Each structure stands twice: as structure tokens, then as C-alpha cells.
PDB file with one MODEL, atoms N, CA, C and O in Angstrom:
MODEL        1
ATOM      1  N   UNK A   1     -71.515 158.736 -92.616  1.00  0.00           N
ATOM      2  CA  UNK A   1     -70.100 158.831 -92.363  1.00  0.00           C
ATOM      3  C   UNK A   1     -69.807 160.287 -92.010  1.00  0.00           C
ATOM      4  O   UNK A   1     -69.883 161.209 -92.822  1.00  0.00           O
ATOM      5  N   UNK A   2     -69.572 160.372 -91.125  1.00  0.00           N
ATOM      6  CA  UNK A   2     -68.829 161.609 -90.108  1.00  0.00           C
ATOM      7  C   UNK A   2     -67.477 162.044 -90.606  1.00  0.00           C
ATOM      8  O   UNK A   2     -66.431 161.533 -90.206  1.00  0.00           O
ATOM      9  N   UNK A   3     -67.560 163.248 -91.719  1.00  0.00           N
ATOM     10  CA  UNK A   3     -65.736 163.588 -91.758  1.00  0.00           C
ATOM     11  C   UNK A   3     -65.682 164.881 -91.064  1.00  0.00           C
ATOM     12  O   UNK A   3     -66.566 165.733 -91.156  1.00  0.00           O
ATOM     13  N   UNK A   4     -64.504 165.008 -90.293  1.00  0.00           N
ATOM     14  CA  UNK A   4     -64.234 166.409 -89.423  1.00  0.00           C
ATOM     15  C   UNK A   4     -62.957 166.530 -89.863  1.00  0.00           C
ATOM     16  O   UNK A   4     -62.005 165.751 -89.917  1.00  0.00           O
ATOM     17  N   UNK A   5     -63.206 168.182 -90.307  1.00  0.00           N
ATOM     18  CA  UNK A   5     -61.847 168.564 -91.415  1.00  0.00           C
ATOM     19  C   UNK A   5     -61.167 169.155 -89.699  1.00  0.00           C
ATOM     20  O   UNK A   5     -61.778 169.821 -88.862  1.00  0.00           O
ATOM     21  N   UNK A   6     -59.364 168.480 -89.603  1.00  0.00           N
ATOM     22  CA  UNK A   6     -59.151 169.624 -88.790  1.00  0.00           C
ATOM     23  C   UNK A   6     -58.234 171.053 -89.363  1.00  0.00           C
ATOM     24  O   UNK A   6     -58.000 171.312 -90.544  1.00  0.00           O
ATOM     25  N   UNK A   7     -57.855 171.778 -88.277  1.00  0.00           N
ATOM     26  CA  UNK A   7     -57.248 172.844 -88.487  1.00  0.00           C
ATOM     27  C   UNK A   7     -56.543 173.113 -89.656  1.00  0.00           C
ATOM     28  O   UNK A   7     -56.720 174.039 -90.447  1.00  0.00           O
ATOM     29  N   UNK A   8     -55.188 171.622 -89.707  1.00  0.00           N
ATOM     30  CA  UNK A   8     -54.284 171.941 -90.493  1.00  0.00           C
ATOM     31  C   UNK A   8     -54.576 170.987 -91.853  1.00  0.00           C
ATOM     32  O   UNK A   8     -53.788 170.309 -92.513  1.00  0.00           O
ATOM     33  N   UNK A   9     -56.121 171.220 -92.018  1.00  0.00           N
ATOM     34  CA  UNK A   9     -56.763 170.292 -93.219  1.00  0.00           C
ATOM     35  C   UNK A   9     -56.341 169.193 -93.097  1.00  0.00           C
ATOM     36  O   UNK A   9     -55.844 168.708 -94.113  1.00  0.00           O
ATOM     37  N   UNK A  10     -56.350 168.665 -92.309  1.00  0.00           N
ATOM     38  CA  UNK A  10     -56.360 166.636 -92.122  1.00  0.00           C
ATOM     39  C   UNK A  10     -57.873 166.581 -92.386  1.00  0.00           C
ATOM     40  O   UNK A  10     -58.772 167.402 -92.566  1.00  0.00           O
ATOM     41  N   UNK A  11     -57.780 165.578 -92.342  1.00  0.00           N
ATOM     42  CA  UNK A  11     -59.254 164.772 -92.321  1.00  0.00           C
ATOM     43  C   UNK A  11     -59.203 163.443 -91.410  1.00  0.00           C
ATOM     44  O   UNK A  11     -58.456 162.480 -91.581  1.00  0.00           O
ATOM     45  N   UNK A  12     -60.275 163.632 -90.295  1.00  0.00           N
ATOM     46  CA  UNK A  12     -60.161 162.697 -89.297  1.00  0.00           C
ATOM     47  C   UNK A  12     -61.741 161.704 -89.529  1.00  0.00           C
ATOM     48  O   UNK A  12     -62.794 162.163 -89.973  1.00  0.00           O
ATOM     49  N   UNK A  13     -61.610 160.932 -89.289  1.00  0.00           N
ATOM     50  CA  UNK A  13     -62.801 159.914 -89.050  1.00  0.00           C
ATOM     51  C   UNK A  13     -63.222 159.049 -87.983  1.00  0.00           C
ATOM     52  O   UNK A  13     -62.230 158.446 -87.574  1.00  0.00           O
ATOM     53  N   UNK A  14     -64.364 158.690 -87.288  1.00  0.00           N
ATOM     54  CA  UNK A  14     -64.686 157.871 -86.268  1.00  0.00           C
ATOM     55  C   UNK A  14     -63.959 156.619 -86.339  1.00  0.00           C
ATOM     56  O   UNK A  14     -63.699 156.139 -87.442  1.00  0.00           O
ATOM     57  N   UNK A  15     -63.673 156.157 -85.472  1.00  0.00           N
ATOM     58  CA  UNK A  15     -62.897 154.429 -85.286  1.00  0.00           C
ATOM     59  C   UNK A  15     -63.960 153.644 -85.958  1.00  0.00           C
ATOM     60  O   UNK A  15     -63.444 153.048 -86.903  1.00  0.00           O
ATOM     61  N   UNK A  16     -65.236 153.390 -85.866  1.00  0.00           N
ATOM     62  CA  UNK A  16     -66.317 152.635 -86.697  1.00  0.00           C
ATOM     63  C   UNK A  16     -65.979 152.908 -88.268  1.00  0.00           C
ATOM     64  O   UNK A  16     -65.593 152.078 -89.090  1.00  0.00           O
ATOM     65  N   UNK A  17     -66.212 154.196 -88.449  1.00  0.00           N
ATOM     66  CA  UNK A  17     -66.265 154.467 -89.543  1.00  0.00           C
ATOM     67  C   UNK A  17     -64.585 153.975 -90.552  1.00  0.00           C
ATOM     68  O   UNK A  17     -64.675 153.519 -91.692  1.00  0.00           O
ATOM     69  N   UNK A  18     -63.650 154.118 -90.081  1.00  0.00           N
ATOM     70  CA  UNK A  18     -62.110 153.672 -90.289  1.00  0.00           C
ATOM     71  C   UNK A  18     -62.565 151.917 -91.169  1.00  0.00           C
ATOM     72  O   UNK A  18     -62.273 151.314 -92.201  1.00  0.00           O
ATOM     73  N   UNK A  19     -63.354 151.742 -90.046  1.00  0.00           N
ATOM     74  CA  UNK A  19     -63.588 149.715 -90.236  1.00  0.00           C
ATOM     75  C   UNK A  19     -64.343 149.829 -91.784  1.00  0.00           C
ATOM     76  O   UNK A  19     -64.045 149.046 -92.686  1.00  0.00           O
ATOM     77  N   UNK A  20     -65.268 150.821 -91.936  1.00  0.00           N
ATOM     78  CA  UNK A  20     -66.230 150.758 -92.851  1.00  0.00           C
ATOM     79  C   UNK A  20     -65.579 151.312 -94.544  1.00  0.00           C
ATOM     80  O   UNK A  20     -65.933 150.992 -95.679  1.00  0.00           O
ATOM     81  N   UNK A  21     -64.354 152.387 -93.972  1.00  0.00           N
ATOM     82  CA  UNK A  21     -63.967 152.891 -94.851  1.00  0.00           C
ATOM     83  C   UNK A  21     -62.805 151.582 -95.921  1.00  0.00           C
ATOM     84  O   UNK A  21     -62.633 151.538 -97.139  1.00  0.00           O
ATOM     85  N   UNK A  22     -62.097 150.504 -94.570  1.00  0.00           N
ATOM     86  CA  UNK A  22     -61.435 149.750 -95.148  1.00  0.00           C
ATOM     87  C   UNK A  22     -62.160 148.209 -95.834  1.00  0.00           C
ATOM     88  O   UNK A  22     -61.804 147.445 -96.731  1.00  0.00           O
ATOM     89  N   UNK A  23     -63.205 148.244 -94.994  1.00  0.00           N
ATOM     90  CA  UNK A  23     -64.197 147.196 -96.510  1.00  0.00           C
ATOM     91  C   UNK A  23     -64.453 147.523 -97.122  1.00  0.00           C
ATOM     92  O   UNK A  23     -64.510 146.648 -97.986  1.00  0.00           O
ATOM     93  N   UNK A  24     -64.932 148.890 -97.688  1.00  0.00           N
ATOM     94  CA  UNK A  24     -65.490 149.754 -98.973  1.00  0.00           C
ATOM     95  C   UNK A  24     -64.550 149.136 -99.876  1.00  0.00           C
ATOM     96  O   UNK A  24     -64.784 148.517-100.914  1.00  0.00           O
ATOM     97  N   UNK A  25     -62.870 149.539 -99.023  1.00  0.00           N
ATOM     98  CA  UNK A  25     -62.142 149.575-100.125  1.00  0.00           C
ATOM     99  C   UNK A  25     -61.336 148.295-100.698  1.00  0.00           C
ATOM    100  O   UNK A  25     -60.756 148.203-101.780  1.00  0.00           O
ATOM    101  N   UNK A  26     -61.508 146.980 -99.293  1.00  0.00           N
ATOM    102  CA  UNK A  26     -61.459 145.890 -99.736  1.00  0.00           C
ATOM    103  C   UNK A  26     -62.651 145.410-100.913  1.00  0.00           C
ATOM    104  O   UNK A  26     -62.405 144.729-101.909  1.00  0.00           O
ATOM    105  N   UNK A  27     -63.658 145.818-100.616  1.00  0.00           N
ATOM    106  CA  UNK A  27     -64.250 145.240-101.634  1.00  0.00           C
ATOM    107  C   UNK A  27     -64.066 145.845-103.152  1.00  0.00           C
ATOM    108  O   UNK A  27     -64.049 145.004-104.051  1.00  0.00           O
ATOM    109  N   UNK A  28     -63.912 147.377-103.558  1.00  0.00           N
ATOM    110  CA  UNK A  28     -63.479 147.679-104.615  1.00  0.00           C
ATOM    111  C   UNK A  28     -62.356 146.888-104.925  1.00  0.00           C
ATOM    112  O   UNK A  28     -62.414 146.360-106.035  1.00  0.00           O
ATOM    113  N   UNK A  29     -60.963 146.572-103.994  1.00  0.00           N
ATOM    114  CA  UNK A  29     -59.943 145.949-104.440  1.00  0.00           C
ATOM    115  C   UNK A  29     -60.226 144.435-105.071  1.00  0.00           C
ATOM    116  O   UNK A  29     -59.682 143.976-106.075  1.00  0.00           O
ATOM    117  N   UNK A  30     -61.299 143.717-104.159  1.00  0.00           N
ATOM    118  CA  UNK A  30     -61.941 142.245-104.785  1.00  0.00           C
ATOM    119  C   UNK A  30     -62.293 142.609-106.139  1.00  0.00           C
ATOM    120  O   UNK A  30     -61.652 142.023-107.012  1.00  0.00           O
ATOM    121  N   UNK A  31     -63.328 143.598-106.580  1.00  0.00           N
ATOM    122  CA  UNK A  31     -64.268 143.878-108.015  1.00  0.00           C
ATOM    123  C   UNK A  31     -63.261 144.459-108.876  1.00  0.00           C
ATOM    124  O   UNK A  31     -63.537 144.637-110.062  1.00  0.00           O
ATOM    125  N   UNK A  32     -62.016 144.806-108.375  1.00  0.00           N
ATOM    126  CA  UNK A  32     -60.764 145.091-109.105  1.00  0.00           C
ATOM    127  C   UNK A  32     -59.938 143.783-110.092  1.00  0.00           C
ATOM    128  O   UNK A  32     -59.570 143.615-111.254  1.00  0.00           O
ATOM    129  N   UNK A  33     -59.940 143.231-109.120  1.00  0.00           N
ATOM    130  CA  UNK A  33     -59.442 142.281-109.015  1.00  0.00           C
ATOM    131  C   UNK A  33     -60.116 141.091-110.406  1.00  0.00           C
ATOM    132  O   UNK A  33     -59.570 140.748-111.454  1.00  0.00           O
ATOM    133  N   UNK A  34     -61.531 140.703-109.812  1.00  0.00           N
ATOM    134  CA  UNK A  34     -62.496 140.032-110.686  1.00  0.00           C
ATOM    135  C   UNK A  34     -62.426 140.757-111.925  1.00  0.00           C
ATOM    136  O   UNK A  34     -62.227 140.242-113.025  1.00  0.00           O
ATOM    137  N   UNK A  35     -62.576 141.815-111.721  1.00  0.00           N
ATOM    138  CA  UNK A  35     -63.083 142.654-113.365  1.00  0.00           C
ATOM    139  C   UNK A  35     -61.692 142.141-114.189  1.00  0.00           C
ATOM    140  O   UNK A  35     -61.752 141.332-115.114  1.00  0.00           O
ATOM    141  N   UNK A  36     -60.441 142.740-113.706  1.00  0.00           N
ATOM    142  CA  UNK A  36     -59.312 142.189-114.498  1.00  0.00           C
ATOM    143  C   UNK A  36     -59.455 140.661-114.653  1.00  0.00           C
ATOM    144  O   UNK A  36     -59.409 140.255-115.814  1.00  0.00           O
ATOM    145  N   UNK A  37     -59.641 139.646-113.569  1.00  0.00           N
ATOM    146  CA  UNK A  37     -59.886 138.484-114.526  1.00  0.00           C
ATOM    147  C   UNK A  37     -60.416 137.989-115.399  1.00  0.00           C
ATOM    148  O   UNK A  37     -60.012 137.141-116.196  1.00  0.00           O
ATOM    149  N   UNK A  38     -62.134 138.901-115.228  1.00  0.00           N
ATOM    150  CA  UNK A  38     -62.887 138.920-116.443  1.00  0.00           C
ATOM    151  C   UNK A  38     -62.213 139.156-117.907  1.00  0.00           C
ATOM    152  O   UNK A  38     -62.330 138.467-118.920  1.00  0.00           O
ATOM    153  N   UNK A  39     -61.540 140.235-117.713  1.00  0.00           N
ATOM    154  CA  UNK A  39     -60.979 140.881-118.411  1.00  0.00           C
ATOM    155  C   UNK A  39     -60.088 140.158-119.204  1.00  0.00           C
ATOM    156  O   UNK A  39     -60.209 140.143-120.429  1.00  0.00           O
ATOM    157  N   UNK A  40     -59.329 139.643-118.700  1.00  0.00           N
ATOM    158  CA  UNK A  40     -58.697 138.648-118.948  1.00  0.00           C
ATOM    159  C   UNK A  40     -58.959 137.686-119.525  1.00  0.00           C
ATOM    160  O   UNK A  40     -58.544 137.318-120.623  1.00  0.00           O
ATOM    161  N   UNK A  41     -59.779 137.123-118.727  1.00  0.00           N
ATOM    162  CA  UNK A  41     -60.447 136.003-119.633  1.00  0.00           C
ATOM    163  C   UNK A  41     -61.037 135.739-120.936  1.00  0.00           C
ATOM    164  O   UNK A  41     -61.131 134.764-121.681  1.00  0.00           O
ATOM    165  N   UNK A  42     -61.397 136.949-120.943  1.00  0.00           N
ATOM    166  CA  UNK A  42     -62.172 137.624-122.449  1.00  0.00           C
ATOM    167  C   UNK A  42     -61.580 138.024-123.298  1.00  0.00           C
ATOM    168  O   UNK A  42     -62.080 138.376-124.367  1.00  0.00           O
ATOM    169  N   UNK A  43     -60.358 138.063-123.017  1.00  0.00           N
ATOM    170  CA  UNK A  43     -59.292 138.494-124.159  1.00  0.00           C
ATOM    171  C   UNK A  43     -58.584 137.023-124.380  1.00  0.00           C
ATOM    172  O   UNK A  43     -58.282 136.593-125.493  1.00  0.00           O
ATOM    173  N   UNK A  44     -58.428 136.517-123.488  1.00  0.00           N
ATOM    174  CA  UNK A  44     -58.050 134.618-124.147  1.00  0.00           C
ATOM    175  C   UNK A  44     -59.019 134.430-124.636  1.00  0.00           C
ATOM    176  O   UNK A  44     -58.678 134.200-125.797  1.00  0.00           O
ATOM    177  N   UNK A  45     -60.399 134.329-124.580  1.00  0.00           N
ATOM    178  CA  UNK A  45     -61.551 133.623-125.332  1.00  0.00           C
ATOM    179  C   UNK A  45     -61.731 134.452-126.750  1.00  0.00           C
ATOM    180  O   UNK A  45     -61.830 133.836-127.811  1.00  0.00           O
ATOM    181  N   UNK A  46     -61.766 135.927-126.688  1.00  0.00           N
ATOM    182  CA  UNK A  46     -61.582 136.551-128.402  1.00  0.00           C
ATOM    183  C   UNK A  46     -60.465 136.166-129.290  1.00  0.00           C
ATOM    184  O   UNK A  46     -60.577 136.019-130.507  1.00  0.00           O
ATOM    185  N   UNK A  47     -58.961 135.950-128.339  1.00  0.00           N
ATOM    186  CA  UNK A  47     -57.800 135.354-129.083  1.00  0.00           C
ATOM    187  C   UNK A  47     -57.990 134.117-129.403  1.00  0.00           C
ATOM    188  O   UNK A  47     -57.276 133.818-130.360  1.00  0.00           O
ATOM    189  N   UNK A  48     -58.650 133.235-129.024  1.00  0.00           N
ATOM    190  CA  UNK A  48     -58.654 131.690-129.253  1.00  0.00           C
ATOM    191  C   UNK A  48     -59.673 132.283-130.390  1.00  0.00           C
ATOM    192  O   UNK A  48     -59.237 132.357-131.539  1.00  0.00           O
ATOM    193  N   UNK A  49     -60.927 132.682-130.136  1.00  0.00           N
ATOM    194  CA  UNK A  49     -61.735 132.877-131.091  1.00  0.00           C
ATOM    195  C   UNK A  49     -61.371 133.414-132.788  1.00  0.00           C
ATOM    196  O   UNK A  49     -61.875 133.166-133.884  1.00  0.00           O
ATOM    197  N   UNK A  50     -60.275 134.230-132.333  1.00  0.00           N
ATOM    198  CA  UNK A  50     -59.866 134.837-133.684  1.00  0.00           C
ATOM    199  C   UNK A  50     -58.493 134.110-134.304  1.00  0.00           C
ATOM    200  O   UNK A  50     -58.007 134.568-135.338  1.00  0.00           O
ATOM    201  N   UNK A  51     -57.685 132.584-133.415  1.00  0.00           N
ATOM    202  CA  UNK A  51     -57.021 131.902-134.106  1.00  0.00           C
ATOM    203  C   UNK A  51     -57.853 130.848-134.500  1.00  0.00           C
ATOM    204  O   UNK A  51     -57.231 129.932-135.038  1.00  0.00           O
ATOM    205  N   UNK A  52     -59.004 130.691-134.410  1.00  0.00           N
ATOM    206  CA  UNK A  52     -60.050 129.510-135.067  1.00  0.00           C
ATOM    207  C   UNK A  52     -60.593 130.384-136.320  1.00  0.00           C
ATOM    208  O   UNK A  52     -60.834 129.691-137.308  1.00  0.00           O
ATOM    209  N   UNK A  53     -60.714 131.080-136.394  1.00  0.00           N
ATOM    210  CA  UNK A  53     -61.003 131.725-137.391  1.00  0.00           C
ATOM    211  C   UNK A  53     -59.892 132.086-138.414  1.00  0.00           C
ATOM    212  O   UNK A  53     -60.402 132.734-139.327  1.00  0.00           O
ATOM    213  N   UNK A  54     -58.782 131.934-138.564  1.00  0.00           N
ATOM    214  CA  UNK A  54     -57.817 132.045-138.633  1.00  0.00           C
ATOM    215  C   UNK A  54     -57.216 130.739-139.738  1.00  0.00           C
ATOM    216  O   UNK A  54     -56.828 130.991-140.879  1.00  0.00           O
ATOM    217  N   UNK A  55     -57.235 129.394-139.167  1.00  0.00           N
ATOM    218  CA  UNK A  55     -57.419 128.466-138.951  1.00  0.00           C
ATOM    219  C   UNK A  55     -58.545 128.107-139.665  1.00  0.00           C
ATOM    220  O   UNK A  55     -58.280 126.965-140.040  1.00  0.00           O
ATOM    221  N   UNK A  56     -59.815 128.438-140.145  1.00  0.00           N
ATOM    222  CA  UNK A  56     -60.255 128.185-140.864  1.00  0.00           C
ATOM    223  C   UNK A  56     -60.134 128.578-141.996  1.00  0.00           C
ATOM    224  O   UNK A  56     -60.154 127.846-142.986  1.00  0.00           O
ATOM    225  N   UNK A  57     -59.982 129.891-142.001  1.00  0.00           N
ATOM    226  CA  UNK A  57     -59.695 130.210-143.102  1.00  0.00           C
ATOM    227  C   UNK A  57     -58.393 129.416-144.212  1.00  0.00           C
ATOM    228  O   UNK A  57     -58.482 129.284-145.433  1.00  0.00           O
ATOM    229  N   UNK A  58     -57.384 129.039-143.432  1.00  0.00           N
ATOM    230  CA  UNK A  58     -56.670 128.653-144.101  1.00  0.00           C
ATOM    231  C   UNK A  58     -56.834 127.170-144.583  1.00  0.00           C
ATOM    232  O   UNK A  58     -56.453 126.529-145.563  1.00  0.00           O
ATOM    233  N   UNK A  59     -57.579 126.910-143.446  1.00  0.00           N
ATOM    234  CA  UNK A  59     -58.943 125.331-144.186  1.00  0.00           C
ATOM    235  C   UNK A  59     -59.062 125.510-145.579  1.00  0.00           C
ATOM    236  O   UNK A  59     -58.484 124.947-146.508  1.00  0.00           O
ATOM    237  N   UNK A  60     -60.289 126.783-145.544  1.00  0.00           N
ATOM    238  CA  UNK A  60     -60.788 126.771-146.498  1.00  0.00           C
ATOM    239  C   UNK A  60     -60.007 127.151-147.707  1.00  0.00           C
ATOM    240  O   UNK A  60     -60.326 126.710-148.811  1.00  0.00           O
ATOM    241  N   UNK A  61     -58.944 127.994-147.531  1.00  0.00           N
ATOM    242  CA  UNK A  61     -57.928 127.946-149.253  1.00  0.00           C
ATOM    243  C   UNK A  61     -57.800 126.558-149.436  1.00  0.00           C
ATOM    244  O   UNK A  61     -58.124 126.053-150.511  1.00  0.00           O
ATOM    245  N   UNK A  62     -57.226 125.675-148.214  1.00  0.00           N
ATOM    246  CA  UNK A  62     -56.444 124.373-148.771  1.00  0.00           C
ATOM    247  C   UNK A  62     -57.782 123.544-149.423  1.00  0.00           C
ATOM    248  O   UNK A  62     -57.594 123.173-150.581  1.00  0.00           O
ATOM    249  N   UNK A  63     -58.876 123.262-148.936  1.00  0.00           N
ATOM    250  CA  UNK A  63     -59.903 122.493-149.320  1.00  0.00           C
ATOM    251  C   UNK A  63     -59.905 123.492-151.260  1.00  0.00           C
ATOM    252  O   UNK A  63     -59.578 122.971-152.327  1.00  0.00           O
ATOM    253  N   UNK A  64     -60.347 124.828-151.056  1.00  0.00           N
ATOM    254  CA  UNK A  64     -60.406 125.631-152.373  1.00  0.00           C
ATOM    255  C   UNK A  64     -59.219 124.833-153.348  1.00  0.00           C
ATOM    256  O   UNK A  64     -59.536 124.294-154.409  1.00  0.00           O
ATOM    257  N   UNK A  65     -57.812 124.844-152.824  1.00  0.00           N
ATOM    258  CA  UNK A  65     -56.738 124.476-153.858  1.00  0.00           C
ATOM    259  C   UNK A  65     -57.391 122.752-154.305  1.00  0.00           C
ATOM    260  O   UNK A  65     -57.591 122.394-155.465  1.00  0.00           O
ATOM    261  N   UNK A  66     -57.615 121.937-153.136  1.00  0.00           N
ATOM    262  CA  UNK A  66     -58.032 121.103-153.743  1.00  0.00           C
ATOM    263  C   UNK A  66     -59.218 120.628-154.543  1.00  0.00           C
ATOM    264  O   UNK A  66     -59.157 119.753-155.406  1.00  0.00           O
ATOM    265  N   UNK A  67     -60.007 121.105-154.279  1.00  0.00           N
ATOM    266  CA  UNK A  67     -61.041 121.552-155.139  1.00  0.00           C
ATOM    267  C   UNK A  67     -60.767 121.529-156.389  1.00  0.00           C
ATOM    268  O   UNK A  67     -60.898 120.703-157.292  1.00  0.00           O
ATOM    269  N   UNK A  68     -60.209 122.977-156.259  1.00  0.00           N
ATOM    270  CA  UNK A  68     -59.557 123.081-158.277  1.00  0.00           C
ATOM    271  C   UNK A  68     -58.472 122.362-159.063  1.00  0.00           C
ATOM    272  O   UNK A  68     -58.124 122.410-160.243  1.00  0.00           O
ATOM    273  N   UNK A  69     -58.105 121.757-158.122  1.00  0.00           N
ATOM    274  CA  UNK A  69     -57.417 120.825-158.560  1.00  0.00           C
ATOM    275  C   UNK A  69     -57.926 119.530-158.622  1.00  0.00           C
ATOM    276  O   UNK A  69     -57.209 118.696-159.174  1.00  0.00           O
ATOM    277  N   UNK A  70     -59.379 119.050-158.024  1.00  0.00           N
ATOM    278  CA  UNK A  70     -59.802 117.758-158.708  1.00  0.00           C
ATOM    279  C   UNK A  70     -60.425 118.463-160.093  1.00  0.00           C
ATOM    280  O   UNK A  70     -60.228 118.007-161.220  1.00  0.00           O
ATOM    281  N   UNK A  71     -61.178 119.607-159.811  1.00  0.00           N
ATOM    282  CA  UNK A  71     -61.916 119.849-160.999  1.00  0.00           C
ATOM    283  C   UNK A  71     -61.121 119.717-162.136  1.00  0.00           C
ATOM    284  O   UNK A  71     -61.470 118.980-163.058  1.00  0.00           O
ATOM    285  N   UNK A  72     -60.101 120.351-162.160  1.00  0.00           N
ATOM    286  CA  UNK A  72     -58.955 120.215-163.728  1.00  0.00           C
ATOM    287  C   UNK A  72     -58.453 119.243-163.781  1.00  0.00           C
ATOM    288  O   UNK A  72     -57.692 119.138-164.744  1.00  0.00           O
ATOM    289  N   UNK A  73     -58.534 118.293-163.059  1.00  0.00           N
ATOM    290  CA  UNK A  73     -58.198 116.751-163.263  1.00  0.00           C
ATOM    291  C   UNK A  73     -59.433 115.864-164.148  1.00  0.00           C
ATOM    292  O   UNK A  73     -59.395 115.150-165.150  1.00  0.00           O
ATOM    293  N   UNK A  74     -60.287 116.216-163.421  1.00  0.00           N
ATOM    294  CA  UNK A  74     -61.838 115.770-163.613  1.00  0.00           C
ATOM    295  C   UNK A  74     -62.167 116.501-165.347  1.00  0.00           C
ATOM    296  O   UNK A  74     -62.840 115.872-166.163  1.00  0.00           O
ATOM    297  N   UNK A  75     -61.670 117.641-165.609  1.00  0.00           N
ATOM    298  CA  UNK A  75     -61.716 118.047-166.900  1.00  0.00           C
ATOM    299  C   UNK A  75     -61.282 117.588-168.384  1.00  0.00           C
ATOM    300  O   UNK A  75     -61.732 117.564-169.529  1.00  0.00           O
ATOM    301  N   UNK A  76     -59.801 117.141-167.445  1.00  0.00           N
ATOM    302  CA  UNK A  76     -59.049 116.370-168.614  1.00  0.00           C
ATOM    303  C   UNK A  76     -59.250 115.446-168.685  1.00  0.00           C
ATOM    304  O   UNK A  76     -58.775 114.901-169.681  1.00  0.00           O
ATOM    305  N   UNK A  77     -59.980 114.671-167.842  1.00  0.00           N
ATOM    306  CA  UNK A  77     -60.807 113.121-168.335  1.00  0.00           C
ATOM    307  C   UNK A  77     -61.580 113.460-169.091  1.00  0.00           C
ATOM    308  O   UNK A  77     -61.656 112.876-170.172  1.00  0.00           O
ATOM    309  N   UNK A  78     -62.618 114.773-168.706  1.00  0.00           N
ATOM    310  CA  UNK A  78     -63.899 114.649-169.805  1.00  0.00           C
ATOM    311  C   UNK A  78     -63.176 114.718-171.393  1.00  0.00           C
ATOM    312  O   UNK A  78     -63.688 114.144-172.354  1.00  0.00           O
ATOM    313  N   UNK A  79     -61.849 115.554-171.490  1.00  0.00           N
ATOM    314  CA  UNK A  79     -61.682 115.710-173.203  1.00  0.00           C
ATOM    315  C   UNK A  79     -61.185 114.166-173.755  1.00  0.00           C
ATOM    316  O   UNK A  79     -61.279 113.778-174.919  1.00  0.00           O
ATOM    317  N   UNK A  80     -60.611 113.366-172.557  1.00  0.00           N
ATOM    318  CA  UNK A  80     -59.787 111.998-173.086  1.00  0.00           C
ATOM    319  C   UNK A  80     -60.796 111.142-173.573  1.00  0.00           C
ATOM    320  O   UNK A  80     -60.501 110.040-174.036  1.00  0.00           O
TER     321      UNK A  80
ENDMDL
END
């Protein structure tokens, strides 16, 4: 790639090179683009991930409450 600084510090480029400079930057704008969806995506899949977890946990108190609550049921039979 050919840059020719002129006089009043422009920067000029070949007509080929113009074509080459604007797919460079279409394609960064595509991998822009993707990465944020990635991005994206991966932050719905950790949020889902961390309301299942979430969600279990509160499983597991309710199963825990019931639990101790057959056991002390189950207790006061053994003294009857």
C-alpha cells in the first residue's frame, strides 16, 4: 500500500488501494459486528446459567425444609 503524504499533510492513496482500504474495513466492521454477537450471546447463556443456578438453589432449601420436616414428623412417631 502506497501512502503519499501531500504538502498540506493530507494523505492520498491509489484508486486500487481506496477499494482495498474499504474491505479491510468492511471486514473489521463484519468481526465487529460477530464479536458483539458473540458477545452477546455469552452473556444470555452465563445469565440463563446463573438463573438455573439460582433456581436450584432455592430447590434445594425447599426439598431441605421438607426434609426436616418429614424427619420431625418421622421422630414423633418413633416416641408414640
Amino acid at each position: 500500500m502506497t501512502l503519499l503524504i501531500t504538502l498540506n499533510g493530507g494523505i492520498k492513496l491509489k484508486r486500487n488501494e481506496i477499494h482495498e482500504l474499504n474491505i479491510i474495513f468492511l471486514l473489521l466492521l463484519i468481526f465487529e459486528k460477530f464479536s458483539s454477537a458473540v458477545e452477546y450471546y455469552f452473556n444470555k447463556i452465563v445469565g440463563l446459567q446463573t438463573d438455573v443456578e439460582q433456581l436450584k438453589s432455592k430447590y434445594d432449601e425447599k426439598i431441605g425444609e421438607k426434609d426436616r420436616n418429614l424427619n420431625s414428623k418421622v421422630i414423633s412417631r418413633d416416641f408414640i
